């Protein structure tokens, strides 16, 4: 639901949705059209269709419980590398590297790796992120990095002078 939509706009729709459809069974039984209607105001018809398909698949193949294994997750409709990692990290606290705009930017700047649209799929970024996850629990580290990327290591005008990592940062050294 957060796809290109601000959290404040989504909150009420999300809360109503989970109240009406508390599990995968209820999403599946509601039918595709109903789910599309529920998410209509977010302009996410394709995602609503995927969600319905996903719910039915989890219900029929996994007895209504989301699998905890990366390969099983990747076989589900609409689930790619990022969503499967996010699920394992945030929900199960399993150390799966989460590479998004923020974590890629921080890693790229700190370690002088070239940042591009494909960075989140690159092995060197994944290797660094896996190393970082050895220092604490996945959930807290990943959320902290996302917040740090929003508040300090911002895309434009990063707050380098106030940054606790500046002495180890390649980007800062070059400024
Ligand atoms: S010093 Fe600047 S570029 Fe480096 S991590 Fe901190 S905020 Fe980001």
PDB file of C-alpha atoms and ligand atoms in Angstrom:
ATOM      1  CA  UNK A   1       0.000   0.000   0.000  1.00  0.00           C
ATOM      2  CA  UNK A   2       2.966   2.308   0.540  1.00  0.00           C
ATOM      3  CA  UNK A   3       4.037   2.067  -3.088  1.00  0.00           C
ATOM      4  CA  UNK A   4       4.643   5.701  -4.076  1.00  0.00           C
ATOM      5  CA  UNK A   5       2.144   6.860  -1.464  1.00  0.00           C
ATOM      6  CA  UNK A   6       2.835   8.698   1.770  1.00  0.00           C
ATOM      7  CA  UNK A   7       2.309   6.811   5.034  1.00  0.00           C
ATOM      8  CA  UNK A   8      -0.253   9.347   6.325  1.00  0.00           C
ATOM      9  CA  UNK A   9      -2.449   8.777   3.258  1.00  0.00           C
ATOM     10  CA  UNK A  10      -2.249   5.017   3.663  1.00  0.00           C
ATOM     11  CA  UNK A  11      -2.812   4.637   7.399  1.00  0.00           C
ATOM     12  CA  UNK A  12      -6.617   4.847   7.498  1.00  0.00           C
ATOM     13  CA  UNK A  13      -7.037   2.637   4.427  1.00  0.00           C
ATOM     14  CA  UNK A  14      -4.623   0.087   5.881  1.00  0.00           C
ATOM     15  CA  UNK A  15      -6.364   0.021   9.272  1.00  0.00           C
ATOM     16  CA  UNK A  16      -9.801  -0.457   7.675  1.00  0.00           C
ATOM     17  CA  UNK A  17      -8.400  -3.139   5.408  1.00  0.00           C
ATOM     18  CA  UNK A  18      -6.851  -5.266   8.161  1.00  0.00           C
ATOM     19  CA  UNK A  19      -9.993  -4.919  10.245  1.00  0.00           C
ATOM     20  CA  UNK A  20     -12.143  -6.234   7.401  1.00  0.00           C
ATOM     21  CA  UNK A  21      -9.610  -8.824   6.237  1.00  0.00           C
ATOM     22  CA  UNK A  22      -7.588 -10.030   9.213  1.00  0.00           C
ATOM     23  CA  UNK A  23      -5.975 -13.013   7.467  1.00  0.00           C
ATOM     24  CA  UNK A  24      -5.090 -14.465   4.075  1.00  0.00           C
ATOM     25  CA  UNK A  25      -8.203 -16.630   4.053  1.00  0.00           C
ATOM     26  CA  UNK A  26     -10.505 -13.603   4.269  1.00  0.00           C
ATOM     27  CA  UNK A  27      -8.564 -11.759   1.530  1.00  0.00           C
ATOM     28  CA  UNK A  28      -8.784 -14.792  -0.732  1.00  0.00           C
ATOM     29  CA  UNK A  29     -12.478 -15.417  -0.066  1.00  0.00           C
ATOM     30  CA  UNK A  30     -13.383 -11.765  -0.612  1.00  0.00           C
ATOM     31  CA  UNK A  31     -12.481 -12.135  -4.290  1.00  0.00           C
ATOM     32  CA  UNK A  32     -10.259 -10.085  -6.547  1.00  0.00           C
ATOM     33  CA  UNK A  33     -12.850  -7.417  -7.382  1.00  0.00           C
ATOM     34  CA  UNK A  34     -13.555  -6.594  -3.736  1.00  0.00           C
ATOM     35  CA  UNK A  35      -9.854  -6.282  -2.927  1.00  0.00           C
ATOM     36  CA  UNK A  36      -9.342  -4.064  -5.976  1.00  0.00           C
ATOM     37  CA  UNK A  37     -12.186  -1.823  -4.783  1.00  0.00           C
ATOM     38  CA  UNK A  38     -10.709  -1.599  -1.280  1.00  0.00           C
ATOM     39  CA  UNK A  39      -7.389  -0.366  -2.689  1.00  0.00           C
ATOM     40  CA  UNK A  40      -8.873   1.713  -5.504  1.00  0.00           C
ATOM     41  CA  UNK A  41      -8.166   5.077  -3.877  1.00  0.00           C
ATOM     42  CA  UNK A  42      -4.448   4.250  -3.779  1.00  0.00           C
ATOM     43  CA  UNK A  43      -4.417   3.646  -7.535  1.00  0.00           C
ATOM     44  CA  UNK A  44      -2.942   0.193  -7.041  1.00  0.00           C
ATOM     45  CA  UNK A  45      -5.169  -2.143  -9.047  1.00  0.00           C
ATOM     46  CA  UNK A  46      -2.253  -4.316 -10.147  1.00  0.00           C
ATOM     47  CA  UNK A  47      -1.024  -4.580  -6.591  1.00  0.00           C
ATOM     48  CA  UNK A  48      -4.515  -5.446  -5.354  1.00  0.00           C
ATOM     49  CA  UNK A  49      -4.667  -8.239  -7.921  1.00  0.00           C
ATOM     50  CA  UNK A  50      -1.265  -9.503  -6.754  1.00  0.00           C
ATOM     51  CA  UNK A  51      -2.319  -9.310  -3.130  1.00  0.00           C
ATOM     52  CA  UNK A  52      -5.405 -11.385  -3.806  1.00  0.00           C
ATOM     53  CA  UNK A  53      -3.396 -13.949  -5.756  1.00  0.00           C
ATOM     54  CA  UNK A  54      -0.766 -14.053  -3.028  1.00  0.00           C
ATOM     55  CA  UNK A  55      -3.349 -14.555  -0.271  1.00  0.00           C
ATOM     56  CA  UNK A  56      -4.963 -17.472  -2.144  1.00  0.00           C
ATOM     57  CA  UNK A  57      -1.570 -19.053  -2.794  1.00  0.00           C
ATOM     58  CA  UNK A  58      -0.481 -18.764   0.858  1.00  0.00           C
ATOM     59  CA  UNK A  59      -3.829 -20.142   1.941  1.00  0.00           C
ATOM     60  CA  UNK A  60      -3.827 -23.122  -0.417  1.00  0.00           C
ATOM     61  CA  UNK A  61      -0.114 -24.002  -0.452  1.00  0.00           C
ATOM     62  CA  UNK A  62       1.052 -22.965   3.021  1.00  0.00           C
ATOM     63  CA  UNK A  63      -2.074 -23.332   5.158  1.00  0.00           C
ATOM     64  CA  UNK A  64      -2.431 -19.572   5.680  1.00  0.00           C
ATOM     65  CA  UNK A  65       1.065 -19.043   7.152  1.00  0.00           C
ATOM     66  CA  UNK A  66       3.771 -17.078   5.341  1.00  0.00           C
ATOM     67  CA  UNK A  67       6.769 -19.355   4.722  1.00  0.00           C
ATOM     68  CA  UNK A  68       9.987 -18.499   6.588  1.00  0.00           C
ATOM     69  CA  UNK A  69      12.279 -19.741   3.902  1.00  0.00           C
ATOM     70  CA  UNK A  70      13.649 -17.349   1.268  1.00  0.00           C
ATOM     71  CA  UNK A  71      13.253 -19.777  -1.651  1.00  0.00           C
ATOM     72  CA  UNK A  72       9.636 -20.556  -0.726  1.00  0.00           C
ATOM     73  CA  UNK A  73       8.930 -16.837  -0.416  1.00  0.00           C
ATOM     74  CA  UNK A  74      10.407 -16.106  -3.832  1.00  0.00           C
ATOM     75  CA  UNK A  75       8.045 -18.620  -5.416  1.00  0.00           C
ATOM     76  CA  UNK A  76       5.002 -16.657  -4.249  1.00  0.00           C
ATOM     77  CA  UNK A  77       3.318 -14.300  -6.742  1.00  0.00           C
ATOM     78  CA  UNK A  78       4.477 -10.694  -6.492  1.00  0.00           C
ATOM     79  CA  UNK A  79       7.269 -11.479  -4.022  1.00  0.00           C
ATOM     80  CA  UNK A  80      10.774 -10.516  -5.110  1.00  0.00           C
ATOM     81  CA  UNK A  81      14.110 -10.211  -3.408  1.00  0.00           C
ATOM     82  CA  UNK A  82      13.360  -6.969  -1.541  1.00  0.00           C
ATOM     83  CA  UNK A  83       9.984  -7.983  -0.113  1.00  0.00           C
ATOM     84  CA  UNK A  84      11.199 -11.440   0.911  1.00  0.00           C
ATOM     85  CA  UNK A  85      14.230  -9.911   2.681  1.00  0.00           C
ATOM     86  CA  UNK A  86      12.063  -7.255   4.335  1.00  0.00           C
ATOM     87  CA  UNK A  87       9.647  -9.924   5.593  1.00  0.00           C
ATOM     88  CA  UNK A  88      12.426 -12.133   6.976  1.00  0.00           C
ATOM     89  CA  UNK A  89      14.279  -9.216   8.568  1.00  0.00           C
ATOM     90  CA  UNK A  90      11.388  -7.214  10.070  1.00  0.00           C
ATOM     91  CA  UNK A  91       9.030 -10.020  10.914  1.00  0.00           C
ATOM     92  CA  UNK A  92      11.411 -12.837  11.849  1.00  0.00           C
ATOM     93  CA  UNK A  93      14.586 -10.881  12.627  1.00  0.00           C
ATOM     94  CA  UNK A  94      16.527 -13.147  10.273  1.00  0.00           C
ATOM     95  CA  UNK A  95      19.690 -11.405   8.996  1.00  0.00           C
ATOM     96  CA  UNK A  96      18.732 -10.762   5.391  1.00  0.00           C
ATOM     97  CA  UNK A  97      20.336  -7.697   3.806  1.00  0.00           C
ATOM     98  CA  UNK A  98      17.858  -4.986   2.972  1.00  0.00           C
ATOM     99  CA  UNK A  99      19.067  -2.834   0.126  1.00  0.00           C
ATOM    100  CA  UNK A 100      16.861   0.146  -0.575  1.00  0.00           C
ATOM    101  CA  UNK A 101      17.535   3.750  -1.607  1.00  0.00           C
ATOM    102  CA  UNK A 102      18.694   4.727   1.868  1.00  0.00           C
ATOM    103  CA  UNK A 103      20.905   1.766   2.738  1.00  0.00           C
ATOM    104  CA  UNK A 104      22.492   1.802  -0.741  1.00  0.00           C
ATOM    105  CA  UNK A 105      23.273   5.528  -0.439  1.00  0.00           C
ATOM    106  CA  UNK A 106      24.882   5.160   3.004  1.00  0.00           C
ATOM    107  CA  UNK A 107      26.983   2.138   1.997  1.00  0.00           C
ATOM    108  CA  UNK A 108      27.994   3.713  -1.310  1.00  0.00           C
ATOM    109  CA  UNK A 109      29.131   6.940   0.338  1.00  0.00           C
ATOM    110  CA  UNK A 110      30.905   5.294   3.261  1.00  0.00           C
ATOM    111  CA  UNK A 111      32.786   2.702   1.232  1.00  0.00           C
ATOM    112  CA  UNK A 112      33.153   4.611  -2.007  1.00  0.00           C
ATOM    113  CA  UNK A 113      31.050   2.256  -4.095  1.00  0.00           C
ATOM    114  CA  UNK A 114      29.405   3.607  -7.213  1.00  0.00           C
ATOM    115  CA  UNK A 115      25.711   4.257  -6.617  1.00  0.00           C
ATOM    116  CA  UNK A 116      23.351   3.530  -9.486  1.00  0.00           C
ATOM    117  CA  UNK A 117      19.827   2.226 -10.078  1.00  0.00           C
ATOM    118  CA  UNK A 118      21.165  -1.317 -10.095  1.00  0.00           C
ATOM    119  CA  UNK A 119      23.236  -1.015  -6.870  1.00  0.00           C
ATOM    120  CA  UNK A 120      20.637  -2.810  -4.795  1.00  0.00           C
ATOM    121  CA  UNK A 121      21.192  -5.904  -6.903  1.00  0.00           C
ATOM    122  CA  UNK A 122      24.990  -5.742  -6.762  1.00  0.00           C
ATOM    123  CA  UNK A 123      27.044  -8.273  -4.869  1.00  0.00           C
ATOM    124  CA  UNK A 124      29.448  -5.768  -3.232  1.00  0.00           C
ATOM    125  CA  UNK A 125      26.560  -3.831  -1.639  1.00  0.00           C
ATOM    126  CA  UNK A 126      25.018  -7.071  -0.413  1.00  0.00           C
ATOM    127  CA  UNK A 127      28.353  -8.215   1.036  1.00  0.00           C
ATOM    128  CA  UNK A 128      28.780  -4.960   2.992  1.00  0.00           C
ATOM    129  CA  UNK A 129      25.203  -5.082   4.258  1.00  0.00           C
ATOM    130  CA  UNK A 130      25.655  -8.689   5.399  1.00  0.00           C
ATOM    131  CA  UNK A 131      28.800  -7.629   7.279  1.00  0.00           C
ATOM    132  CA  UNK A 132      26.906  -4.772   8.958  1.00  0.00           C
ATOM    133  CA  UNK A 133      24.224  -7.212  10.106  1.00  0.00           C
ATOM    134  CA  UNK A 134      26.857  -9.174  12.032  1.00  0.00           C
ATOM    135  CA  UNK A 135      27.013  -6.281  14.513  1.00  0.00           C
ATOM    136  CA  UNK A 136      23.467  -6.456  15.826  1.00  0.00           C
ATOM    137  CA  UNK A 137      19.975  -7.636  15.127  1.00  0.00           C
ATOM    138  CA  UNK A 138      18.711  -7.260  11.606  1.00  0.00           C
ATOM    139  CA  UNK A 139      15.474  -5.500  12.479  1.00  0.00           C
ATOM    140  CA  UNK A 140      17.036  -2.697  14.503  1.00  0.00           C
ATOM    141  CA  UNK A 141      20.068  -2.205  12.288  1.00  0.00           C
ATOM    142  CA  UNK A 142      18.028  -2.027   9.088  1.00  0.00           C
ATOM    143  CA  UNK A 143      15.429   0.336  10.562  1.00  0.00           C
ATOM    144  CA  UNK A 144      18.224   2.483  12.020  1.00  0.00           C
ATOM    145  CA  UNK A 145      19.924   2.721   8.650  1.00  0.00           C
ATOM    146  CA  UNK A 146      16.671   3.701   6.934  1.00  0.00           C
ATOM    147  CA  UNK A 147      16.113   6.440   9.557  1.00  0.00           C
ATOM    148  CA  UNK A 148      19.748   7.536   9.357  1.00  0.00           C
ATOM    149  CA  UNK A 149      19.421   7.852   5.574  1.00  0.00           C
ATOM    150  CA  UNK A 150      16.290   9.984   5.964  1.00  0.00           C
ATOM    151  CA  UNK A 151      17.589  12.209   8.758  1.00  0.00           C
ATOM    152  CA  UNK A 152      21.382  12.504   8.356  1.00  0.00           C
ATOM    153  CA  UNK A 153      22.844  10.877   5.257  1.00  0.00           C
ATOM    154  CA  UNK A 154      20.157  12.516   3.112  1.00  0.00           C
ATOM    155  CA  UNK A 155      20.100  12.248  -0.660  1.00  0.00           C
ATOM    156  CA  UNK A 156      20.744  15.949  -1.023  1.00  0.00           C
ATOM    157  CA  UNK A 157      22.455  18.103   1.548  1.00  0.00           C
ATOM    158  CA  UNK A 158      23.637  15.347   3.941  1.00  0.00           C
ATOM    159  CA  UNK A 159      24.466  16.518   7.468  1.00  0.00           C
ATOM    160  CA  UNK A 160      28.099  15.369   7.265  1.00  0.00           C
ATOM    161  CA  UNK A 161      29.424  17.790   9.876  1.00  0.00           C
ATOM    162  CA  UNK A 162      27.088  16.327  12.494  1.00  0.00           C
ATOM    163  CA  UNK A 163      27.538  12.730  11.381  1.00  0.00           C
ATOM    164  CA  UNK A 164      29.092  10.271  13.851  1.00  0.00           C
ATOM    165  CA  UNK A 165      30.531   8.282  10.936  1.00  0.00           C
ATOM    166  CA  UNK A 166      32.273  11.153   9.187  1.00  0.00           C
ATOM    167  CA  UNK A 167      35.830  10.137  10.122  1.00  0.00           C
ATOM    168  CA  UNK A 168      35.357   6.766   8.415  1.00  0.00           C
ATOM    169  CA  UNK A 169      33.452   8.098   5.435  1.00  0.00           C
ATOM    170  CA  UNK A 170      35.003   8.320   1.967  1.00  0.00           C
ATOM    171  CA  UNK A 171      32.381  10.778   0.760  1.00  0.00           C
ATOM    172  CA  UNK A 172      33.170  13.136   3.677  1.00  0.00           C
ATOM    173  CA  UNK A 173      36.910  12.942   3.047  1.00  0.00           C
ATOM    174  CA  UNK A 174      36.411  14.147  -0.490  1.00  0.00           C
ATOM    175  CA  UNK A 175      34.183  17.089   0.484  1.00  0.00           C
TER     176      UNK A 175
HETATM  177  S1  LIG B   1      29.688  11.684   6.650  1.00  0.00           S
HETATM  178 FE1  LIG B   1      28.071  12.397   5.323  1.00  0.00          FE
HETATM  179  S2  LIG B   1      28.060  11.065   3.556  1.00  0.00           S
HETATM  180 FE2  LIG B   1      29.249  10.075   5.169  1.00  0.00          FE
HETATM  181  S3  LIG B   1      27.801   8.736   6.209  1.00  0.00           S
HETATM  182 FE3  LIG B   1      27.845  10.657   7.317  1.00  0.00          FE
HETATM  183  S4  LIG B   1      26.195  11.890   6.425  1.00  0.00           S
HETATM  184 FE4  LIG B   1      26.622  10.199   5.023  1.00  0.00          FE
END
